[in-house]
């Protein structure tokens, strides 16, 4: 009986490994033997989840041909991985990836750090802030007061509570985008919304155009749905989309849907201007592509007086091209798992009908809490405090990273929750691994790309403040020194910090 559950082809593994090797070496770094560099590269891919555990690796001869190295080099690398516990083999069954006993299974997305580990590990893996108080408590208390009539029903509302659907529609209407409740479906977070949209429009094998880089968890969701991802590079810096590239991809690849973040893009922080929004909607309409716009960061503008562009759906007068996704998770609290979809009524009906085979509906109490926030002005008060907190955190982290890591490059976004940082020629994957050793958790750039892109980047969310931000930068600098000295390799497993 074989022990592997999936397989990685030689060409695919070679592409993933090449993305690591193409980055220039950091100052003072030592050159590893070829077999050791290959073993370290495969180990990093497993630790990051980009090569699954229990995935069958290509035969030594096949991988040697794809990498243009000797079979002896591949055989030595495989033997080193077996010795370290990252590879298992059996005659006739091949070799498959593993993790040593005591190591946590690698995450393929960006799962939050377990609360018990927060005492000794600074978590820069999740772009989310603690709950804003007293508004969370007040919202839950208000929801409890409104709950009794709903408790006498079955509690399943596949489209969402009518009161919340009406409130969300009204909020779009007051922004100059006429919206009916029939155009709204309430979901379990933005991830639930995009998952439903992908299953409706992006079946297995369908092309989905995505920004490059893009939000890691959404990319993984789409991969697991069987989509064929078509990356479209962002424009330089924080200037938003490269419209020439978008037009070319929409015309030549004809993707069924395209996923974009117009407001304070995750991970780069870019803000698309109104002209870009108008032109992208026009290009998508011409190509017959459904444009899925993630607005979860739209209210986190951090610069006083910043004039925000109109929502992307404002440029879709017919309502047939743009599907908008919103959420309470980023602007308010990630634990408030309430999201929503704004689309044409026929699309909403299709999404609601399909929901009968998924989660049936979103929890009533949380919907009532968000409705309380929207209807009482509590949302605006809480988000204003959230902006102040995020701005202070951003400024503290920017100052600390510039002081401790002057060779790292980034632009400071005017909103959102993330810095997209070029790591001075060092491998982002190796910095992430070394960070685990020194007590800072940070996601590497390739998590946000397709086929190993962005090896020279990490994403830093500004979710920690003051002395913690300074300590995070100090630990990142220590991780960078380990990588420069070659200390992230050598087959030694990273420690897991627990309280």
Coordinates of C-alpha atoms in Angstrom, one line a residue:
X1 CA 0.0 0.0 0.0
X2 CA 1.4 3.4 -1.0
X3 CA 1.9 6.1 1.6
X4 CA 1.5 9.1 -0.7
X5 CA -1.8 10.9 -1.4
X6 CA -0.7 13.3 -4.2
X7 CA 2.2 13.8 -6.6
X8 CA 4.5 16.6 -7.6
X9 CA 5.9 16.5 -11.2
X10 CA 9.5 17.1 -12.0
X11 CA 8.8 20.2 -14.0
X12 CA 6.6 21.7 -11.3
X13 CA 9.1 21.0 -8.5
X14 CA 11.9 22.5 -10.7
X15 CA 9.9 25.7 -11.1
X16 CA 9.3 26.0 -7.4
X17 CA 12.9 25.4 -6.6
X18 CA 14.1 27.9 -9.3
X19 CA 12.1 30.7 -7.7
X20 CA 14.3 30.3 -4.6
X21 CA 17.6 30.1 -6.5
X22 CA 16.9 33.1 -8.7
X23 CA 17.2 35.5 -5.8
X24 CA 20.6 37.1 -5.3
X25 CA 22.6 35.9 -2.4
X26 CA 22.7 38.1 0.7
X27 CA 25.8 39.7 1.9
X28 CA 28.2 37.3 3.6
X29 CA 26.1 34.3 2.8
X30 CA 28.0 31.0 2.1
X31 CA 27.6 28.8 -0.9
X32 CA 26.2 25.4 0.0
X33 CA 27.0 22.1 -1.8
X34 CA 24.5 21.4 -4.6
X35 CA 22.9 18.5 -2.8
X36 CA 22.5 20.5 0.4
X37 CA 21.0 23.5 -1.4
X38 CA 18.5 21.1 -3.2
X39 CA 17.6 19.4 0.1
X40 CA 17.1 22.8 1.8
X41 CA 14.9 24.0 -1.0
X42 CA 12.6 21.0 -0.9
X43 CA 12.4 21.2 2.9
X44 CA 11.4 24.8 2.7
X45 CA 8.7 24.0 0.2
X46 CA 7.3 21.4 2.5
X47 CA 7.5 23.6 5.6
X48 CA 5.6 26.4 3.8
X49 CA 3.0 24.0 2.5
X50 CA 3.8 24.7 -1.2
X51 CA 4.6 21.0 -1.6
X52 CA 2.0 19.1 0.5
X53 CA 2.9 16.5 3.1
X54 CA 2.6 12.9 1.7
X55 CA 3.2 14.1 -1.9
X56 CA 5.1 11.7 -4.1
X57 CA 8.3 13.3 -5.4
X58 CA 9.6 12.7 -8.9
X59 CA 12.1 9.9 -9.5
X60 CA 15.8 10.9 -9.1
X61 CA 16.5 10.7 -12.8
X62 CA 13.4 12.8 -13.8
X63 CA 14.3 15.6 -11.3
X64 CA 17.9 15.6 -12.3
X65 CA 17.0 16.1 -15.9
X66 CA 14.6 19.0 -15.0
X67 CA 17.2 20.7 -12.8
X68 CA 20.1 20.0 -15.1
X69 CA 22.1 18.4 -12.3
X70 CA 23.6 15.0 -11.8
X71 CA 21.5 12.1 -10.5
X72 CA 24.0 11.7 -7.7
X73 CA 23.1 15.3 -6.5
X74 CA 19.4 14.4 -6.4
X75 CA 20.1 11.1 -4.7
X76 CA 22.2 12.8 -2.0
X77 CA 19.6 15.4 -1.4
X78 CA 16.9 12.8 -1.0
X79 CA 19.0 10.8 1.4
X80 CA 19.6 14.0 3.5
X81 CA 15.9 14.6 3.6
X82 CA 15.3 11.0 4.7
X83 CA 17.8 11.4 7.5
X84 CA 16.1 14.6 8.7
X85 CA 12.6 13.1 8.6
X86 CA 11.3 15.1 5.6
X87 CA 11.2 12.2 3.2
X88 CA 10.1 8.6 3.4
X89 CA 10.7 5.9 0.8
X90 CA 9.9 2.3 0.0
X91 CA 11.1 0.2 -2.8
X92 CA 8.5 0.1 -5.5
X93 CA 6.5 2.9 -4.0
X94 CA 8.9 5.8 -4.5
X95 CA 9.6 8.7 -2.1
X96 CA 7.1 11.0 -0.5
X97 CA 7.3 14.1 1.7
X98 CA 6.9 14.0 5.5
X99 CA 7.5 16.1 8.6
X100 CA 9.6 14.9 11.5
X101 CA 7.9 13.8 14.7
X102 CA 7.1 16.8 16.9
X103 CA 6.9 19.3 14.1
X104 CA 3.5 21.0 13.4
X105 CA 2.0 20.2 10.0
X106 CA 2.7 23.1 7.6
X107 CA -0.1 25.5 6.9
X108 CA -1.0 26.1 3.3
X109 CA -2.8 29.3 4.1
X110 CA -2.3 31.9 6.8
X111 CA -3.9 30.3 9.9
X112 CA -3.9 32.4 13.1
X113 CA -1.3 31.4 15.7
X114 CA -2.8 29.4 18.5
X115 CA -3.6 31.6 21.5
X116 CA -1.3 29.4 23.8
X117 CA 1.7 30.4 21.7
X118 CA 1.2 34.1 21.9
X119 CA 3.3 34.5 25.0
X120 CA 6.6 33.8 23.3
X121 CA 5.9 34.3 19.6
X122 CA 5.1 37.6 18.0
X123 CA 2.5 36.8 15.4
X124 CA 2.9 38.8 12.2
X125 CA 1.1 36.1 10.2
X126 CA -2.4 37.3 10.4
X127 CA -3.6 40.8 9.3
X128 CA -6.2 41.3 12.0
X129 CA -6.5 43.5 15.1
X130 CA -8.0 42.7 18.5
X131 CA -11.7 43.4 19.0
X132 CA -12.7 47.1 19.5
X133 CA -14.3 47.7 22.8
X134 CA -16.7 48.6 24.2
X135 CA -18.4 48.3 20.8
X136 CA -18.2 44.5 20.5
X137 CA -19.8 44.0 23.9
X138 CA -22.5 46.6 23.2
X139 CA -23.2 45.0 19.8
X140 CA -23.6 41.6 21.3
X141 CA -25.9 42.9 24.1
X142 CA -28.0 44.7 21.5
X143 CA -28.2 41.5 19.4
X144 CA -29.4 39.6 22.5
X145 CA -32.2 42.1 23.0
X146 CA -33.3 41.6 19.4
X147 CA -33.0 37.8 19.4
X148 CA -36.2 36.5 21.0
X149 CA -38.5 36.8 17.8
X150 CA -35.9 34.9 15.8
X151 CA -35.6 32.2 18.4
X152 CA -39.2 31.2 17.6
X153 CA -38.1 30.4 14.0
X154 CA -36.0 27.6 12.5
X155 CA -33.1 30.1 12.3
X156 CA -31.9 29.3 8.8
X157 CA -31.8 32.4 6.5
X158 CA -29.9 31.4 3.4
X159 CA -29.8 34.9 2.0
X160 CA -29.3 36.5 5.4
X161 CA -31.6 38.3 7.9
X162 CA -33.9 40.6 6.0
X163 CA -33.1 43.5 8.4
X164 CA -29.4 43.2 7.7
X165 CA -29.8 42.8 4.0
X166 CA -31.8 46.0 3.9
X167 CA -29.3 47.8 6.0
X168 CA -26.4 46.8 3.8
X169 CA -28.3 47.8 0.7
X170 CA -29.1 51.2 2.3
X171 CA -25.4 51.8 3.0
X172 CA -24.5 51.2 -0.7
X173 CA -27.4 53.5 -1.7
X174 CA -26.3 56.3 0.5
X175 CA -22.9 56.1 -1.2
X176 CA -24.5 56.8 -4.6
X177 CA -24.9 53.1 -5.6
X178 CA -28.6 52.3 -5.7
X179 CA -29.0 48.9 -4.2
X180 CA -32.0 46.7 -3.3
X181 CA -32.1 44.1 -0.5
X182 CA -32.5 41.5 -3.3
X183 CA -29.0 42.3 -4.4
X184 CA -27.5 41.3 -1.1
X185 CA -26.6 37.9 0.4
X186 CA -25.1 37.7 3.9
X187 CA -22.3 35.1 4.2
X188 CA -20.0 33.6 6.8
X189 CA -17.1 36.1 6.2
X190 CA -15.6 37.2 3.0
X191 CA -14.0 33.8 2.5
X192 CA -17.4 32.2 2.6
X193 CA -18.6 34.8 0.0
X194 CA -15.7 34.2 -2.4
X195 CA -15.9 30.4 -2.0
X196 CA -19.6 30.5 -3.0
X197 CA -18.8 32.7 -6.0
X198 CA -16.0 30.5 -7.2
X199 CA -18.2 27.4 -7.0
X200 CA -20.9 29.2 -9.0
X201 CA -18.7 30.7 -11.7
X202 CA -15.3 29.0 -11.5
X203 CA -15.7 25.3 -11.7
X204 CA -12.8 22.9 -11.9
X205 CA -10.5 23.8 -14.7
X206 CA -11.9 27.3 -15.2
X207 CA -9.4 30.2 -15.5
X208 CA -9.5 32.8 -12.8
X209 CA -7.4 36.0 -13.3
X210 CA -5.8 37.2 -10.0
X211 CA -3.5 40.1 -9.1
X212 CA 0.1 39.1 -8.6
X213 CA 0.7 39.2 -5.7
X214 CA -2.7 38.5 -4.2
X215 CA -4.2 37.4 -0.8
X216 CA -2.7 34.0 0.1
X217 CA -5.8 32.3 1.5
X218 CA -8.0 33.3 -1.5
X219 CA -5.3 31.8 -3.8
X220 CA -5.3 28.6 -1.9
X221 CA -9.1 28.5 -1.8
X222 CA -9.2 28.8 -5.6
X223 CA -6.5 26.2 -6.1
X224 CA -8.4 23.7 -4.0
X225 CA -11.5 24.4 -6.0
X226 CA -9.5 23.2 -9.1
X227 CA -9.2 26.7 -10.7
X228 CA -6.4 27.5 -13.2
X229 CA -4.9 30.7 -11.8
X230 CA -3.8 33.4 -14.3
X231 CA -1.5 36.0 -12.5
X232 CA -1.6 39.6 -13.6
X233 CA 1.3 41.7 -12.3
X234 CA 0.5 44.8 -10.2
X235 CA 1.8 48.2 -11.3
X236 CA 5.0 49.5 -9.6
X237 CA 4.8 50.7 -6.0
X238 CA 1.3 51.6 -4.7
X239 CA -0.1 52.8 -8.0
X240 CA -2.6 50.0 -8.4
X241 CA -3.3 47.9 -11.5
X242 CA -1.4 47.7 -14.7
X243 CA -4.3 48.1 -17.1
X244 CA -2.4 47.2 -20.3
X245 CA -1.5 43.8 -18.7
X246 CA -5.1 43.3 -17.5
X247 CA -6.5 44.0 -21.0
X248 CA -4.1 41.5 -22.5
X249 CA -4.9 38.8 -20.0
X250 CA -8.7 39.3 -20.3
X251 CA -8.5 39.3 -24.1
X252 CA -6.1 36.3 -24.5
X253 CA -6.9 34.1 -21.5
X254 CA -10.7 34.8 -21.4
X255 CA -10.9 34.0 -17.7
X256 CA -14.4 33.2 -16.4
X257 CA -13.9 35.4 -13.3
X258 CA -11.2 37.8 -12.1
X259 CA -10.5 38.5 -8.4
X260 CA -9.2 42.0 -7.4
X261 CA -8.7 44.1 -4.2
X262 CA -9.1 47.7 -5.2
X263 CA -8.8 49.3 -1.8
X264 CA -5.5 49.0 0.1
X265 CA -4.6 45.8 -1.6
X266 CA -3.6 42.8 0.4
X267 CA -0.6 42.4 0.5
X268 CA 0.9 45.5 -1.2
X269 CA -1.4 48.2 0.2
X270 CA -2.0 49.7 -3.3
X271 CA -5.1 51.9 -3.9
X272 CA -6.6 51.8 -7.4
X273 CA -7.8 55.2 -8.6
X274 CA -11.2 55.9 -10.2
X275 CA -9.9 55.8 -13.8
X276 CA -8.3 52.4 -13.2
X277 CA -11.6 51.2 -11.8
X278 CA -13.6 52.4 -14.7
X279 CA -11.2 51.0 -17.3
X280 CA -11.0 47.6 -15.6
X281 CA -14.8 47.3 -15.5
X282 CA -14.9 48.2 -19.2
X283 CA -12.2 45.6 -20.1
X284 CA -13.9 42.9 -18.0
X285 CA -17.3 43.7 -19.6
X286 CA -15.8 43.5 -23.1
X287 CA -14.1 40.1 -22.3
X288 CA -17.2 38.6 -20.7
X289 CA -15.4 38.2 -17.4
X290 CA -17.1 38.5 -14.1
X291 CA -15.1 40.9 -11.9
X292 CA -15.1 39.9 -8.2
X293 CA -14.1 42.9 -6.1
X294 CA -12.9 42.4 -2.5
X295 CA -13.8 45.5 -0.5
X296 CA -12.8 44.2 3.0
X297 CA -10.2 46.9 3.4
X298 CA -12.2 49.8 2.0
X299 CA -12.9 51.5 5.3
X300 CA -9.4 51.3 6.6
X301 CA -8.1 54.6 5.1
X302 CA -5.6 55.9 7.5
X303 CA -4.6 59.3 6.2
X304 CA -6.8 62.2 7.4
X305 CA -8.5 63.9 4.5
X306 CA -7.8 61.1 2.0
X307 CA -10.4 61.2 -0.8
X308 CA -11.5 57.7 -1.5
X309 CA -12.4 56.7 -5.0
X310 CA -15.9 55.5 -5.8
X311 CA -16.6 51.8 -5.3
X312 CA -15.8 49.6 -8.3
X313 CA -19.5 48.6 -8.7
X314 CA -20.4 52.3 -9.3
X315 CA -18.9 51.9 -12.8
X316 CA -21.1 48.9 -13.6
X317 CA -24.3 50.6 -14.3
X318 CA -25.9 47.5 -15.9
X319 CA -24.9 45.4 -12.8
X320 CA -23.9 42.5 -14.9
X321 CA -20.1 42.6 -14.6
X322 CA -19.1 43.4 -11.0
X323 CA -19.7 41.2 -7.9
X324 CA -18.8 43.0 -4.7
X325 CA -17.6 41.3 -1.5
X326 CA -17.6 43.0 1.9
X327 CA -16.9 42.0 5.4
X328 CA -16.9 43.1 9.1
X329 CA -13.8 41.1 9.7
X330 CA -11.0 43.5 8.8
X331 CA -12.6 46.9 9.7
X332 CA -14.2 45.6 12.9
X333 CA -13.1 42.2 14.2
X334 CA -12.0 38.9 12.6
X335 CA -14.1 37.0 15.1
X336 CA -17.2 38.7 13.7
X337 CA -17.6 36.3 10.8
X338 CA -20.1 38.3 8.8
X339 CA -19.5 39.0 5.1
X340 CA -21.8 39.9 2.2
X341 CA -22.1 39.8 -1.5
X342 CA -23.6 42.6 -3.7
X343 CA -24.6 41.4 -7.1
X344 CA -27.4 41.3 -9.6
X345 CA -30.6 39.7 -8.2
X346 CA -30.3 36.7 -10.5
X347 CA -26.8 36.0 -9.2
X348 CA -27.9 36.4 -5.6
X349 CA -30.7 33.9 -6.3
X350 CA -28.3 31.4 -7.7
X351 CA -25.9 31.8 -4.8
X352 CA -28.7 31.4 -2.3
X353 CA -30.0 28.3 -4.1
X354 CA -26.5 26.7 -4.1
X355 CA -26.1 27.4 -0.4
X356 CA -28.5 24.7 0.5
X357 CA -25.7 22.2 -0.1
X358 CA -23.1 24.2 1.8
X359 CA -23.7 25.9 5.2
X360 CA -27.4 26.8 4.9
X361 CA -26.9 30.2 6.4
X362 CA -24.9 32.6 8.7
X363 CA -25.3 32.6 12.5
X364 CA -28.3 34.8 13.5
X365 CA -26.7 36.4 16.6
X366 CA -23.7 37.7 14.7
X367 CA -25.9 39.1 12.0
X368 CA -28.0 40.9 14.6
X369 CA -24.8 42.3 16.2
X370 CA -23.6 43.8 12.9
X371 CA -27.1 45.2 12.2
X372 CA -27.0 46.9 15.6
X373 CA -23.6 48.4 14.8
X374 CA -24.9 49.7 11.4
X375 CA -28.2 51.1 12.8
X376 CA -26.9 52.8 15.9
X377 CA -23.8 54.5 14.6
X378 CA -21.6 52.1 16.5
X379 CA -19.9 50.9 13.4
X380 CA -18.6 54.4 12.5
X381 CA -17.4 55.0 16.0
X382 CA -15.6 51.7 16.2
X383 CA -14.0 52.0 12.8
X384 CA -12.7 55.5 13.6
X385 CA -11.0 54.1 16.6
X386 CA -9.7 51.1 14.5
X387 CA -8.2 53.6 12.0
X388 CA -6.3 55.4 14.7
X389 CA -5.0 52.2 16.1
X390 CA -3.9 50.9 12.7
X391 CA -2.2 54.2 11.9
X392 CA -0.2 54.2 15.1
X393 CA 0.8 50.6 14.6
X394 CA 1.8 51.3 11.0
X395 CA 4.0 54.2 12.0
X396 CA 5.6 52.2 14.9
X397 CA 6.4 49.2 12.7
X398 CA 7.7 51.4 9.8
X399 CA 10.1 53.2 12.1
X400 CA 11.3 50.0 13.8
X401 CA 11.9 48.1 10.5
X402 CA 13.7 51.1 9.0
X403 CA 16.0 51.3 12.0
X404 CA 16.7 47.5 12.4
X405 CA 16.7 46.5 8.7
X406 CA 17.8 49.6 6.6
X407 CA 18.4 47.4 3.6
X408 CA 14.8 46.3 3.3
X409 CA 12.6 48.3 1.0
X410 CA 8.9 49.1 1.1
X411 CA 6.4 51.9 0.5
X412 CA 4.1 53.1 3.2
X413 CA 0.4 52.6 2.2
X414 CA -2.3 55.1 3.0
X415 CA -4.5 52.4 4.4
X416 CA -5.2 48.7 5.0
X417 CA -3.2 46.6 7.4
X418 CA -0.1 45.4 5.5
X419 CA 3.4 46.3 4.4
X420 CA 4.9 44.5 1.4
X421 CA 8.6 44.4 2.0
X422 CA 11.5 43.5 -0.3
X423 CA 14.1 41.7 1.8
X424 CA 17.4 43.0 0.4
X425 CA 18.1 39.9 -1.7
X426 CA 17.4 37.4 1.0
X427 CA 15.0 34.5 0.6
X428 CA 11.6 35.3 2.2
X429 CA 11.0 31.6 2.8
X430 CA 14.2 31.3 4.7
X431 CA 13.5 34.4 6.7
X432 CA 10.1 33.0 7.6
X433 CA 11.7 29.7 8.7
X434 CA 14.4 31.5 10.7
X435 CA 11.8 33.8 12.3
X436 CA 10.2 30.7 13.9
X437 CA 13.5 30.1 15.6
X438 CA 13.8 33.6 17.1
X439 CA 10.2 34.1 18.0
X440 CA 8.5 36.0 15.2
X441 CA 6.0 34.5 12.8
X442 CA 5.9 36.1 9.3
X443 CA 4.6 34.9 6.0
X444 CA 7.0 34.8 3.1
X445 CA 6.3 36.3 -0.3
X446 CA 5.7 33.1 -2.3
X447 CA 2.5 32.5 -0.3
X448 CA 1.0 35.5 -2.2
X449 CA 2.1 34.5 -5.6
X450 CA 1.6 31.7 -8.2
X451 CA 4.2 29.1 -8.8
X452 CA 6.8 30.4 -6.4
X453 CA 6.9 34.1 -7.3
X454 CA 8.0 36.8 -4.8
X455 CA 10.7 34.8 -3.0
X456 CA 12.4 38.1 -2.2
X457 CA 9.5 39.4 -0.1
X458 CA 7.7 39.1 3.2
X459 CA 4.4 40.6 4.3
X460 CA 4.4 42.5 7.5
X461 CA 0.9 43.4 8.9
X462 CA 0.8 46.4 11.3
X463 CA -1.1 44.7 14.0
X464 CA 1.3 45.2 16.9
X465 CA 2.1 48.4 18.7
X466 CA 4.9 50.3 20.4
X467 CA 7.4 48.1 22.2
X468 CA 6.0 44.9 20.6
X469 CA 6.6 46.4 17.1
X470 CA 10.1 47.3 18.0
X471 CA 10.8 43.8 19.4
X472 CA 9.3 42.3 16.2
X473 CA 11.7 44.3 14.1
X474 CA 14.6 43.2 16.3
X475 CA 13.7 39.6 15.9
X476 CA 13.3 40.0 12.2
X477 CA 16.8 41.4 12.0
X478 CA 18.0 38.4 14.0
X479 CA 16.3 36.1 11.5
X480 CA 17.9 38.0 8.6
X481 CA 21.3 37.5 10.2
X482 CA 20.7 33.8 10.5
X483 CA 19.8 33.6 6.8
X484 CA 22.8 35.7 5.8
X485 CA 25.1 33.3 7.8
X486 CA 23.4 30.3 6.2
X487 CA 21.9 29.4 9.6
X488 CA 18.4 28.6 8.2
X489 CA 19.7 25.5 6.4
X490 CA 21.7 22.5 7.4
X491 CA 18.7 20.3 8.1
X492 CA 18.0 21.4 11.6
X493 CA 14.3 21.6 12.2
X494 CA 12.8 25.0 13.3
X495 CA 11.6 25.1 16.9
X496 CA 7.9 25.7 17.8
X497 CA 7.5 28.3 20.5
X498 CA 4.8 27.6 23.0
X499 CA 3.8 29.3 26.2

